Tab-separated table of C-alpha atoms in Angstrom:
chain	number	residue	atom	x	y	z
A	1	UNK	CA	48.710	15.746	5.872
A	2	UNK	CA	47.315	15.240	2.473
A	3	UNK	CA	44.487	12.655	4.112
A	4	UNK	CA	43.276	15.365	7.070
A	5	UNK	CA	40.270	16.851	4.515
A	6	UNK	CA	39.028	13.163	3.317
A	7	UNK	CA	36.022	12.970	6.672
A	8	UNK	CA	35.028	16.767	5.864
A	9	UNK	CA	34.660	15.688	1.936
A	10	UNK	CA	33.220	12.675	2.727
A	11	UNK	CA	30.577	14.323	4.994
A	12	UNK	CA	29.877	17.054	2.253
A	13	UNK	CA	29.115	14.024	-0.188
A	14	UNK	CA	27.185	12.444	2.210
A	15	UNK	CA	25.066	15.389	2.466
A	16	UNK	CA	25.087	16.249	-1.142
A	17	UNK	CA	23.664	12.620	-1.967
A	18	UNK	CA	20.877	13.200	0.440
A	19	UNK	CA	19.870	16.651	-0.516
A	20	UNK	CA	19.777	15.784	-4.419
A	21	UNK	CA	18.156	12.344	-3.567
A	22	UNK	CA	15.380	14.277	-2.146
A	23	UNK	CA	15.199	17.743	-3.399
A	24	UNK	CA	15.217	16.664	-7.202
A	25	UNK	CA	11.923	14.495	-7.271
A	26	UNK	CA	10.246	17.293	-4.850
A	27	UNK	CA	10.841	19.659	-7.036
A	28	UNK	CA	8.796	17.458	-9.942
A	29	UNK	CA	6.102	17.176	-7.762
A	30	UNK	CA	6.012	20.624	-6.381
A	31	UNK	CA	5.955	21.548	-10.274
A	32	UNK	CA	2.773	19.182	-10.972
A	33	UNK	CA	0.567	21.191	-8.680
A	34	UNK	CA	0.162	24.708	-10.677
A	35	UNK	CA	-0.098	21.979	-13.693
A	36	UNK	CA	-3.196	20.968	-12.450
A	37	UNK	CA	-4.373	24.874	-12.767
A	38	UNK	CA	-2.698	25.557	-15.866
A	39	UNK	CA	-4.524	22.017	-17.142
A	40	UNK	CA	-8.108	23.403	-16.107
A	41	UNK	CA	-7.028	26.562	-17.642
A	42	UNK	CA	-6.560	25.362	-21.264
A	43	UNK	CA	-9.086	23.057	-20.954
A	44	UNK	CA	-12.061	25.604	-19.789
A	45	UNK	CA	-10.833	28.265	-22.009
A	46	UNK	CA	-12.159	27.088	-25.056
A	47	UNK	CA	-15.747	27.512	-23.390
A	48	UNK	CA	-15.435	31.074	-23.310
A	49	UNK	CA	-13.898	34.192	-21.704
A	50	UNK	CA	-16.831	34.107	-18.960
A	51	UNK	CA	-15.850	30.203	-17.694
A	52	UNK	CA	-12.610	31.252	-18.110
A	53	UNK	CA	-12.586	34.346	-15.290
A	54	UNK	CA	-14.889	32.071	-13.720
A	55	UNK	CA	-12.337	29.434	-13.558
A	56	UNK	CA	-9.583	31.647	-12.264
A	57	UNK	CA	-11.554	33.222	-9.362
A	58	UNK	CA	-12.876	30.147	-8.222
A	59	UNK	CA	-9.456	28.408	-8.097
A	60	UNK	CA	-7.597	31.453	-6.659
A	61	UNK	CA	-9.644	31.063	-3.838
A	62	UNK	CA	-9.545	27.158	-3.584
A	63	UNK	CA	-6.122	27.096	-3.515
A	64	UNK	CA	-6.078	29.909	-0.755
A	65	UNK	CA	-8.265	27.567	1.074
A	66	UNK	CA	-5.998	24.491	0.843
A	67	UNK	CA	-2.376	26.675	0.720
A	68	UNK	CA	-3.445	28.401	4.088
A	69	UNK	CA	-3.162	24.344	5.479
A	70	UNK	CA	0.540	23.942	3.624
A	71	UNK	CA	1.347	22.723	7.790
A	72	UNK	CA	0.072	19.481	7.278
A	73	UNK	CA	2.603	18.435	5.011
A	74	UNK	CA	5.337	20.872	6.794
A	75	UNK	CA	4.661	19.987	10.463
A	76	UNK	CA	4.401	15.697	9.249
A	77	UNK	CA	7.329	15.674	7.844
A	78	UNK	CA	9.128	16.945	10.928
A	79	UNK	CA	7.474	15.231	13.325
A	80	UNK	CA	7.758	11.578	11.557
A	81	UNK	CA	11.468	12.630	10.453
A	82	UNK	CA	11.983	12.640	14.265
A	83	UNK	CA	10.691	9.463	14.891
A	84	UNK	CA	12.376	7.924	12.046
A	85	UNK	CA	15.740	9.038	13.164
A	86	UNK	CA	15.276	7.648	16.158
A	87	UNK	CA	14.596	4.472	14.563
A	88	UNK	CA	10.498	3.695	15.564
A	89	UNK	CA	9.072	3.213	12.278
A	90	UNK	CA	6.187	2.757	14.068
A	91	UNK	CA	5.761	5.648	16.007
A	92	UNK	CA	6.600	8.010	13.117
A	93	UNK	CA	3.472	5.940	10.692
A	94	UNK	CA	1.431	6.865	14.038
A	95	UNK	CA	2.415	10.160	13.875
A	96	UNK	CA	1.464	10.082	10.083
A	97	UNK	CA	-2.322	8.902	10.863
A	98	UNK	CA	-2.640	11.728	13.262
A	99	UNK	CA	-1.796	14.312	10.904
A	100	UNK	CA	-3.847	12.584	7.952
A	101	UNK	CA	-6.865	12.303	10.355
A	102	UNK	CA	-6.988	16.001	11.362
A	103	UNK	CA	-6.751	16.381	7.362
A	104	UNK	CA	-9.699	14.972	7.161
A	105	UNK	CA	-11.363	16.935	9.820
A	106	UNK	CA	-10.239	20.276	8.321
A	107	UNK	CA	-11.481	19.369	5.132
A	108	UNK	CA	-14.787	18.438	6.472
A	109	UNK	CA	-15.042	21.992	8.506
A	110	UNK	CA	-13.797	23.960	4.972
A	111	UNK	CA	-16.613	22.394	2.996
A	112	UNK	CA	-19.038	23.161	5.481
A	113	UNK	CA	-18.155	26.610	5.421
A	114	UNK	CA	-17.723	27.034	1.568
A	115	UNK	CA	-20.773	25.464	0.053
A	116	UNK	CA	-23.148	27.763	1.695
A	117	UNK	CA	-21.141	30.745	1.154
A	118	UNK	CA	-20.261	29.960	-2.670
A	119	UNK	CA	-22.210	32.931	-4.172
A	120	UNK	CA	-21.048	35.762	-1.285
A	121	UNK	CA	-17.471	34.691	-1.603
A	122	UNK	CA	-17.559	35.092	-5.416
A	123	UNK	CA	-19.036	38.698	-4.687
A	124	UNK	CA	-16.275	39.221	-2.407
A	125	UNK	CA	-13.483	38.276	-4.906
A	126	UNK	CA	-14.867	40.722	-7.219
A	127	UNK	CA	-16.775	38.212	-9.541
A	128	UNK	CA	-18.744	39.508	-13.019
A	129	UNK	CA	-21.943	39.237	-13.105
A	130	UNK	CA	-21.187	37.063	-16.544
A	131	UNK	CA	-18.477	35.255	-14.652
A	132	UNK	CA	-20.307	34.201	-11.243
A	133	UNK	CA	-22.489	31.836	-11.873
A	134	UNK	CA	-19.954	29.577	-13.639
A	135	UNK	CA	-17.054	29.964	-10.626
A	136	UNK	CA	-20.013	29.322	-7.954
A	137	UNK	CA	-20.632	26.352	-9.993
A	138	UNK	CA	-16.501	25.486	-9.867
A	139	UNK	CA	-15.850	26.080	-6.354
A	140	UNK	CA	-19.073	24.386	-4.619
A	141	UNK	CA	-18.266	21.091	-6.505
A	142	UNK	CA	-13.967	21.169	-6.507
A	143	UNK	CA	-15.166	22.312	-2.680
A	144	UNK	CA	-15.621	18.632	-2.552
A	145	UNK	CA	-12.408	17.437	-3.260
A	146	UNK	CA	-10.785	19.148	-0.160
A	147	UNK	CA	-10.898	16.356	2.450
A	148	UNK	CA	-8.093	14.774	-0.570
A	149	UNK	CA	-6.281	17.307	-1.057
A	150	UNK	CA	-5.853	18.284	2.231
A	151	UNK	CA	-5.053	14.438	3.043
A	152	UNK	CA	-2.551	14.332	0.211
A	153	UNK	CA	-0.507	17.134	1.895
A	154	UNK	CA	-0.502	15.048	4.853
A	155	UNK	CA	0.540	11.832	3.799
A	156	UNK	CA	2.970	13.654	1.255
A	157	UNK	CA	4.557	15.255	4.969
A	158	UNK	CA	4.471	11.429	6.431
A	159	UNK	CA	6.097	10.257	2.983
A	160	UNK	CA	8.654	13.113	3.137
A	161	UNK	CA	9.357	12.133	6.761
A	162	UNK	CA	10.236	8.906	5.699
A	163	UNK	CA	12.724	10.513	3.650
A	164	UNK	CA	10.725	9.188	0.462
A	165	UNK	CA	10.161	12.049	-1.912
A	166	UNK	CA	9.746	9.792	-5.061
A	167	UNK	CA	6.261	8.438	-4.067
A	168	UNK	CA	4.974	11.934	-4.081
A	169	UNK	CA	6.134	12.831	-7.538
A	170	UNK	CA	4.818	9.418	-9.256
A	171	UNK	CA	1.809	10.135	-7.446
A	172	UNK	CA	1.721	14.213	-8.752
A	173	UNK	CA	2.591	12.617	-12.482
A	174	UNK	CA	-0.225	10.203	-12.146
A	175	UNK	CA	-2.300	12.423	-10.559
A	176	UNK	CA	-1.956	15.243	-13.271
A	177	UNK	CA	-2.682	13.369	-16.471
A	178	UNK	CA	-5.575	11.635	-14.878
A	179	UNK	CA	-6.716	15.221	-14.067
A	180	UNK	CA	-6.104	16.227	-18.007
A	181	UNK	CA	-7.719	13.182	-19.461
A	182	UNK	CA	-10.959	13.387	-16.774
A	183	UNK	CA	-11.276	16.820	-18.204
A	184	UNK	CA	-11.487	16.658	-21.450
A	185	UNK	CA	-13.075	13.785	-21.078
A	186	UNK	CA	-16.335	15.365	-18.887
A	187	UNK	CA	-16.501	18.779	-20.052
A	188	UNK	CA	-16.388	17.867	-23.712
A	189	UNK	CA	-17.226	13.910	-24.316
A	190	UNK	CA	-19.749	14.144	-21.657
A	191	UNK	CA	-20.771	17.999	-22.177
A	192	UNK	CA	-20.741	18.847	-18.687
A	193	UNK	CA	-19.298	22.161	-19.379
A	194	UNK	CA	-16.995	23.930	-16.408
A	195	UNK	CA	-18.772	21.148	-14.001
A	196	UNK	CA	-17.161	18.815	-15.631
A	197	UNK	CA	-13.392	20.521	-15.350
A	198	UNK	CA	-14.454	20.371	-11.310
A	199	UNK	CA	-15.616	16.941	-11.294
A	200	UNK	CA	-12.641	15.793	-13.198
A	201	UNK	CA	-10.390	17.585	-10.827
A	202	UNK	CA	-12.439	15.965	-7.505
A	203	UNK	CA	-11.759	12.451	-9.277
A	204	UNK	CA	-8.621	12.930	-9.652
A	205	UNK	CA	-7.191	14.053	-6.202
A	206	UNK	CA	-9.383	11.735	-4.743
A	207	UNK	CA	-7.108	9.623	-6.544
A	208	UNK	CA	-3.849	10.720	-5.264
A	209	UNK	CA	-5.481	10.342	-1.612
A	210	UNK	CA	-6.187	6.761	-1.980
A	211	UNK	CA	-2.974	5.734	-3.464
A	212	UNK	CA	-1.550	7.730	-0.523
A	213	UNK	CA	-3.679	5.965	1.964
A	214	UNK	CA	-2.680	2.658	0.578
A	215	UNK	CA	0.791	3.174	0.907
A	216	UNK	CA	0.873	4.486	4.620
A	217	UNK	CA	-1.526	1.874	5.467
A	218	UNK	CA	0.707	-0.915	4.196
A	219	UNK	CA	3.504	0.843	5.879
A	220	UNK	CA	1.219	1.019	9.246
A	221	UNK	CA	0.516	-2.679	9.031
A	222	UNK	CA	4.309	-3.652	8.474
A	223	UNK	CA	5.291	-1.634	11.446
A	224	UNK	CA	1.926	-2.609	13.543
A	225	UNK	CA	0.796	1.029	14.001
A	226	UNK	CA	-3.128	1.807	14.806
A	227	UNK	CA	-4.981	3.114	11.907
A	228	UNK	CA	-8.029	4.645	14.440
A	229	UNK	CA	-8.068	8.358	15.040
A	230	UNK	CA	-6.435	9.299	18.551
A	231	UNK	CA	-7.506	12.180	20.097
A	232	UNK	CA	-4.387	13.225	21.898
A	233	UNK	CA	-2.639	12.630	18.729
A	234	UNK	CA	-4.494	14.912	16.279
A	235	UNK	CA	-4.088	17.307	18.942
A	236	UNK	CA	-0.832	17.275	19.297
A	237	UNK	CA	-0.385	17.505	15.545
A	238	UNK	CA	-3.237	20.709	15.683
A	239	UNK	CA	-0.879	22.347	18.753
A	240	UNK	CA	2.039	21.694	16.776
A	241	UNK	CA	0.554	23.127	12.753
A	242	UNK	CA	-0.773	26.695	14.570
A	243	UNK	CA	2.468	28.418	14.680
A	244	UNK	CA	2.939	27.149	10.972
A	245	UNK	CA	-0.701	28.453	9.899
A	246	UNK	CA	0.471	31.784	11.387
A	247	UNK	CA	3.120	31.848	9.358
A	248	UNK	CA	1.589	30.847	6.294
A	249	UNK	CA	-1.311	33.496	6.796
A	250	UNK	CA	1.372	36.301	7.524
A	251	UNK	CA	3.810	35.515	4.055
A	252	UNK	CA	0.051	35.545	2.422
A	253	UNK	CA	-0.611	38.991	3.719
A	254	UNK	CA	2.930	39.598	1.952
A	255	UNK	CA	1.507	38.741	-1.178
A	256	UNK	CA	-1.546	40.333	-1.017
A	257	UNK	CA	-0.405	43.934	0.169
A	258	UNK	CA	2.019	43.534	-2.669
A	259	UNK	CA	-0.772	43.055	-5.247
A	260	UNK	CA	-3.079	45.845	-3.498
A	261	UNK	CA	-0.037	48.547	-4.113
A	262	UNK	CA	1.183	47.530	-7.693
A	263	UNK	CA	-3.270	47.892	-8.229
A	264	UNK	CA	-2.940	51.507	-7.752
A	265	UNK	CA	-0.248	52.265	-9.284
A	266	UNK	CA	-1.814	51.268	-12.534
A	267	UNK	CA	-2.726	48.515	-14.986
A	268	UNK	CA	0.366	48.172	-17.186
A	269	UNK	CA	2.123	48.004	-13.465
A	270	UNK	CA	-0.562	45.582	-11.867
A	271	UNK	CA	0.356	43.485	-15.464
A	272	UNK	CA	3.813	43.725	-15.041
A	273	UNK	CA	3.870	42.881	-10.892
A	274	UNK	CA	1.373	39.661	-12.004
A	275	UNK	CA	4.443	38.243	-14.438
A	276	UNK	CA	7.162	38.988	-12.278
A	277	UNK	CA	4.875	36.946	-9.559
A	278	UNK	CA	4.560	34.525	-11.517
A	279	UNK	CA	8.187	34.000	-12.038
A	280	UNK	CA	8.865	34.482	-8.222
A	281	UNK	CA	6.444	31.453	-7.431
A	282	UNK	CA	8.261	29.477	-10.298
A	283	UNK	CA	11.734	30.426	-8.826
A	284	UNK	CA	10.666	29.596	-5.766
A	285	UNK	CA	9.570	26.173	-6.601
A	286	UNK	CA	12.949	25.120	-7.197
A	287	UNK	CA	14.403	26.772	-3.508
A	288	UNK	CA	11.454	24.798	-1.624
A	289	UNK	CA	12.873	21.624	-2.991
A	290	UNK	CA	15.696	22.139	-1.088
A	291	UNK	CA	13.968	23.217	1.944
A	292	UNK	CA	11.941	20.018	1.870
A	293	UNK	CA	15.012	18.056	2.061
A	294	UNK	CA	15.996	19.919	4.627
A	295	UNK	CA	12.745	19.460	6.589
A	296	UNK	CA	13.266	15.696	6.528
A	297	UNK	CA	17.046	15.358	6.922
A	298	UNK	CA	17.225	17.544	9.876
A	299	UNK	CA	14.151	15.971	11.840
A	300	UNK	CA	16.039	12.475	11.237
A	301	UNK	CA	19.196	13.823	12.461
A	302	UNK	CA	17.638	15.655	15.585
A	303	UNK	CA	15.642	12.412	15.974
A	304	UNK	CA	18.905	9.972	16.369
A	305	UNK	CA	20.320	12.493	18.456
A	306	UNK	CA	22.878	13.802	16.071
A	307	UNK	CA	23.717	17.703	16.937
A	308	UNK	CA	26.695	17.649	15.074
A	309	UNK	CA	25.024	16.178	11.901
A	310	UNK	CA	22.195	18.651	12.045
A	311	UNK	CA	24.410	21.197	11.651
A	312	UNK	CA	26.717	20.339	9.397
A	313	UNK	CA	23.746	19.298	7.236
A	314	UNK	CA	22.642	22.811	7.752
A	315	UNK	CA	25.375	24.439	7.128
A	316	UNK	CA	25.833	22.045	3.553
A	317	UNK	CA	21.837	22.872	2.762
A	318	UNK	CA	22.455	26.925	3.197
A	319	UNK	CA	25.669	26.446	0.443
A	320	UNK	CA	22.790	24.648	-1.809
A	321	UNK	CA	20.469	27.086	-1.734
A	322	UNK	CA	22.870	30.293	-1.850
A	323	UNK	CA	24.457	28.690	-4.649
A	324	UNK	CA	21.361	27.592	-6.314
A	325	UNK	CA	20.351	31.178	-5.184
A	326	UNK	CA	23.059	32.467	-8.003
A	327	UNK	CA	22.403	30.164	-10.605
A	328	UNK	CA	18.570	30.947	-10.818
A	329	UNK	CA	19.783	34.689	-10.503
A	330	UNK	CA	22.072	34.488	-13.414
A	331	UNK	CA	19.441	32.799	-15.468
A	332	UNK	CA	16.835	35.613	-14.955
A	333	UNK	CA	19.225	37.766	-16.101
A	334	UNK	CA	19.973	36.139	-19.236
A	335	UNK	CA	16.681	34.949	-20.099
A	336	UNK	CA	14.905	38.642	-20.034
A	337	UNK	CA	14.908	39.327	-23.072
A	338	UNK	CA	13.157	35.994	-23.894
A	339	UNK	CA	10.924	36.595	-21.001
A	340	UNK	CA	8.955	39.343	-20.901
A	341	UNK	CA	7.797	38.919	-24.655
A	342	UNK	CA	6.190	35.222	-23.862
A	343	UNK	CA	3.607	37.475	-21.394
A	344	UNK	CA	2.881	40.540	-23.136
A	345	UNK	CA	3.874	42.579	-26.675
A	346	UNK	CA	3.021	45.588	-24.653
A	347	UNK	CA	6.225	48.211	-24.448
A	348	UNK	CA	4.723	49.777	-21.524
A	349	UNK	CA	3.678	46.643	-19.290
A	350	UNK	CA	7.975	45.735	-20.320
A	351	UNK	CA	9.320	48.634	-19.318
A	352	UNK	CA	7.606	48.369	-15.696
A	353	UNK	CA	8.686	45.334	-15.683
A	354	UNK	CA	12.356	45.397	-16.801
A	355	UNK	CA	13.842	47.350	-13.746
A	356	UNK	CA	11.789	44.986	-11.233
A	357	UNK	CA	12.903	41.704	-12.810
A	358	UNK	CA	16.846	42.243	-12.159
A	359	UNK	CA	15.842	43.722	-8.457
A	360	UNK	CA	14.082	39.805	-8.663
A	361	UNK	CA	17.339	38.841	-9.810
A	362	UNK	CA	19.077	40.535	-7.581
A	363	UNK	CA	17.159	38.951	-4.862
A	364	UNK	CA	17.855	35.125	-5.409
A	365	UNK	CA	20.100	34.530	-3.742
A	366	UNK	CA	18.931	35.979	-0.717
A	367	UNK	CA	15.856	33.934	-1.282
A	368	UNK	CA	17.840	30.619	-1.647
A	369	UNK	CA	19.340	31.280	2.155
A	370	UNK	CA	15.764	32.267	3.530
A	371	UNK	CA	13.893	28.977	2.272
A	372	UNK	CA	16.781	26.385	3.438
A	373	UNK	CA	16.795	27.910	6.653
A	374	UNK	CA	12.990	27.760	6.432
A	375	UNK	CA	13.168	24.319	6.074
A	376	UNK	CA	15.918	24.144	8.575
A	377	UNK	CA	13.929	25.662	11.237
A	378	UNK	CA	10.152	23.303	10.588
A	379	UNK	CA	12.033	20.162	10.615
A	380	UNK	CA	13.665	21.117	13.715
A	381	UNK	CA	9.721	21.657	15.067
A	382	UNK	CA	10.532	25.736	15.714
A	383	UNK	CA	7.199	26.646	14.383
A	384	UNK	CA	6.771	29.371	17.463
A	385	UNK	CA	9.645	31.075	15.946
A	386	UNK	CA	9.059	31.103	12.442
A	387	UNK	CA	5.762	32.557	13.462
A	388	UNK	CA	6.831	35.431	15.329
A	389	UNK	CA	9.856	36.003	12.666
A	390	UNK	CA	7.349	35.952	9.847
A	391	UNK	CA	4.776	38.436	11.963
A	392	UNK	CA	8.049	40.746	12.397
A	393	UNK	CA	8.485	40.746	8.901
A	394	UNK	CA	4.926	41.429	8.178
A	395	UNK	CA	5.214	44.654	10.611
A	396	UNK	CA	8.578	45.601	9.048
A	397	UNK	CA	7.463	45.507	5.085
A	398	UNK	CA	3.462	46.715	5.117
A	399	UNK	CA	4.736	50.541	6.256
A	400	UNK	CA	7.615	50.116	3.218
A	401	UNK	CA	5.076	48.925	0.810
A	402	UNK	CA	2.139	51.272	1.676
A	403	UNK	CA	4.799	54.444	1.452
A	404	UNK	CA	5.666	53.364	-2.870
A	405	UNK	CA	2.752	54.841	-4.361
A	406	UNK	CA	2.933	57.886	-2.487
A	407	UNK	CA	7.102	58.188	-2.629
A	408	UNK	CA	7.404	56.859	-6.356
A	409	UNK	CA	9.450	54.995	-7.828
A	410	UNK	CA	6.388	52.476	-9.348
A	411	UNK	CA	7.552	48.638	-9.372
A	412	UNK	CA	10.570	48.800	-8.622
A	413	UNK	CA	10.428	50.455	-5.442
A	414	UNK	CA	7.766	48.047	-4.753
A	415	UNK	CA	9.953	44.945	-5.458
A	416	UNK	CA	12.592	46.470	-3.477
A	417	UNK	CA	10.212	46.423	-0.654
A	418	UNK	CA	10.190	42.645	-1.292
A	419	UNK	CA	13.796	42.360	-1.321
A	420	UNK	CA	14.019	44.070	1.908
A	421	UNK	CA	11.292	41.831	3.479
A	422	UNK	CA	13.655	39.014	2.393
A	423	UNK	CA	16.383	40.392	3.724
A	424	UNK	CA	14.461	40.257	7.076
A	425	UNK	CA	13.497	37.262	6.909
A	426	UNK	CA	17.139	35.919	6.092
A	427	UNK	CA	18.695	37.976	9.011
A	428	UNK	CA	15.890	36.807	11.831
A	429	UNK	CA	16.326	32.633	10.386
A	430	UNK	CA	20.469	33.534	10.250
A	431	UNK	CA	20.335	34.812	14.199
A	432	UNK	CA	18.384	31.627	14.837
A	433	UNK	CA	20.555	29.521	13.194
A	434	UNK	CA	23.396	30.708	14.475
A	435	UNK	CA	22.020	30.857	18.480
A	436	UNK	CA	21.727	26.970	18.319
A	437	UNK	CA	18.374	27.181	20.490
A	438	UNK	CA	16.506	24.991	17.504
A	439	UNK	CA	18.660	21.863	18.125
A	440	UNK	CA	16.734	19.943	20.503
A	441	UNK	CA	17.621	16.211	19.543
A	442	UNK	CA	15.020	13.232	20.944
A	443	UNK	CA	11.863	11.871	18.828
A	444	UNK	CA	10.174	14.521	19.847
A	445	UNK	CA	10.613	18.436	20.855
């Protein structure tokens, strides 16, 4: 009697290995990539305010431009996971090349739209006049540097699929210092100005791509897989990223509306919603990590044809992230005090913020269910779903958030409105979940 538990505890340490084997060095690399930002940041700002605003328009949008493409890496990683599990390496490197190529192509396409367009877009984001010419100058030569970084989500998705998640954060380490000591090095020693901060940031994800490229090539020629682009291929890997893309573009409308209503309802709320975003992103930083295991550990276990392992590993993943879900809660709590005053001395701008910041709280754990069963969900290929669950919750918090400046209750009825939106996302991924329709086992869906 006393042995019966020993298989379930032994399956929940099974799965515990793999999630912390692969969550923890994701979550260093998902950390690097604002550091490249934050990098720029320090570096340009001792140009002047005018590069500075420069800086940040410019790389709002370029990171809207490669975010919007966040599939490559998602849809990879499921589709080589697959493979993997059902144990042809080579297939699943093929798979890789497919997505890397169509990388490639997007990037290509992006630049050809955003160098000619450098100067309107800059009007469009609401540019000074002071400010303009410097982020025009940013984002037509970073613009360049696409094609990587677009690659670099792919081949992170193949490495991720190969349930390797250490690569990618040696590579983001590497990648980020390279990036510091480039800038400094042009926009000072060289006295290239905010050029320089773009070249040095083109250099150095350029970079990343090769090193990327090197080590999915090796694997390719181990394993015998073509390295030419296949037409049918890239399509299939296109076909397969679109419901993704609509999901990303819908949770980006999220954001968006969510800026537009704490706007007008004032500046010291506008400052207040921009820290307590901030903090959100950083939160959710840590509950992606988990996701991303869960992207690649479910695709392998669908791939061998394990049903039974998928879910259990589900189910183990969802008690990761609600717990995780509490901790990070608990910590917001705590550190408040310590918080708000690192952002701004001003009483009012804290005070908006104070009430919204426990409803963030509040919130985590919800949060921590929605992104595992995110992650569930893409490495089980069940894009089409999360698509039309993230357009539902689009359609379900736009008439909550439009209604808070006109019904009151400032930020925190806004962040409520956020809450709620998670809330809908959790309970249309939970009804998934639960129906079993996303377990379809085989290398591929």
């Amino acid at each position: 009697m006393t042995q019966a538990p020993a298989a379930p505890k032994a399956a929940r340490r099974r799965h515990d290995r793999e999630i912390v084997a692969l969550a923890v060095p994701a979550f260093g690399a998902l950390v690097a990539e604002p550091l490249f930002v934050m990098a720029d940041s320090a570096i340009v700002g001792h140009l002047g305010t005018a590069q500075l605003a420069g800086l940040g328009v410019a790389s709002a949008l370029l990171m809207t431009a490669v975010g919007v493409f966040v599939f490559l890496a998602y849809a990879t990683t499921a589709a080589v996971a697959r493979r993997v599990g059902a144990g042809d390496l080579r297939a699943a490197i093929r798979q890789g090349m497919d997505g890397i190529w169509l990388a490639l192509l997007i990037g290509a396409a992006v630049i050809a739209v955003v160098l000619p367009t450098a100067p309107a877009l800059m009007d469009l984001f609401g540019a000074s006049d002071t400010a303009a010419p410097y982020a025009t100058t940013y984002l037509r030569i970073s613009a360049l540097g696409i094609p990587a970084m677009l690659a670099v989500l792919a081949a992170t998705g193949v490495l991720r699929g190969l349930q390797d998640t250490k690569t990618p954060l040696y590579v983001a380490i590497a990648g980020f210092v390279a990036n510091a000591v480039l800038n400094v090095g042009l926009v000072y020693g060289a006295g290239l100005g905010i050029a320089g901060s773009a070249w040095g940031t083109v250099i150095a994800q350029y970079g990343m791509a090769v090193v990327y490229l090197y080590v999915v090539i090796r694997g390719a020629r181990n394993h015998g897989a073509s390295l030419r682009p296949d037409a049918a291929g890239i399509r299939a890997c296109a076909q397969a990223g679109a419901p993704l893309l609509v999901r990303t573009l819908s949770l980006r409308a999220i954001l968006m509306i969510a800026t537009a209503v704490a706007a007008r309802l004032g500046d010291a709320e506008m400052a207040a919603h921009q820290i307590i975003l901030s903090l959100w992103s950083l939160l959710a930083f840590a509950l992606d990590a988990i996701a991303i295991a869960g992207q690649a550990i479910i695709g392998r276990y669908l791939g061998a044809g394990d049903a039974v392992g998928a879910r259990e590993a589900c189910r183990r993943m969802v008690q990761w992230g609600l717990a995780t879900g509490v901790v990070l809660g608990l910590l917001v709590i705590a550190a408040r005090p310590l918080f708000l005053p690192l952002f701004s001395s001003d009483s009012t701008v804290q005070d908006a913020a104070l009430p919204a910041l426990l409803m963030v709280a509040l919130s985590q754990p919800i949060c921590g269910i929605v992104f595992v069963l995110d992650g569930v969900l893409m490495g089980a290929g069940d894009g089409p779903y999360l698509a039309g669950a993230m357009l539902l919750t689009l359609a379900v918090f736009t008439p909550l958030a439009l209604l808070v400046p006109t019904l009151g209750g400032g930020l925190t009825a806004l962040w409520g409105a956020m809450t709620l939106m998670m809330m809908t996302r959790m309970l249309t991924l939970w009804v998934r979940s639960r129906s079993g329709r996303w377990i379809v086992t085989g290398a591929t869906r």
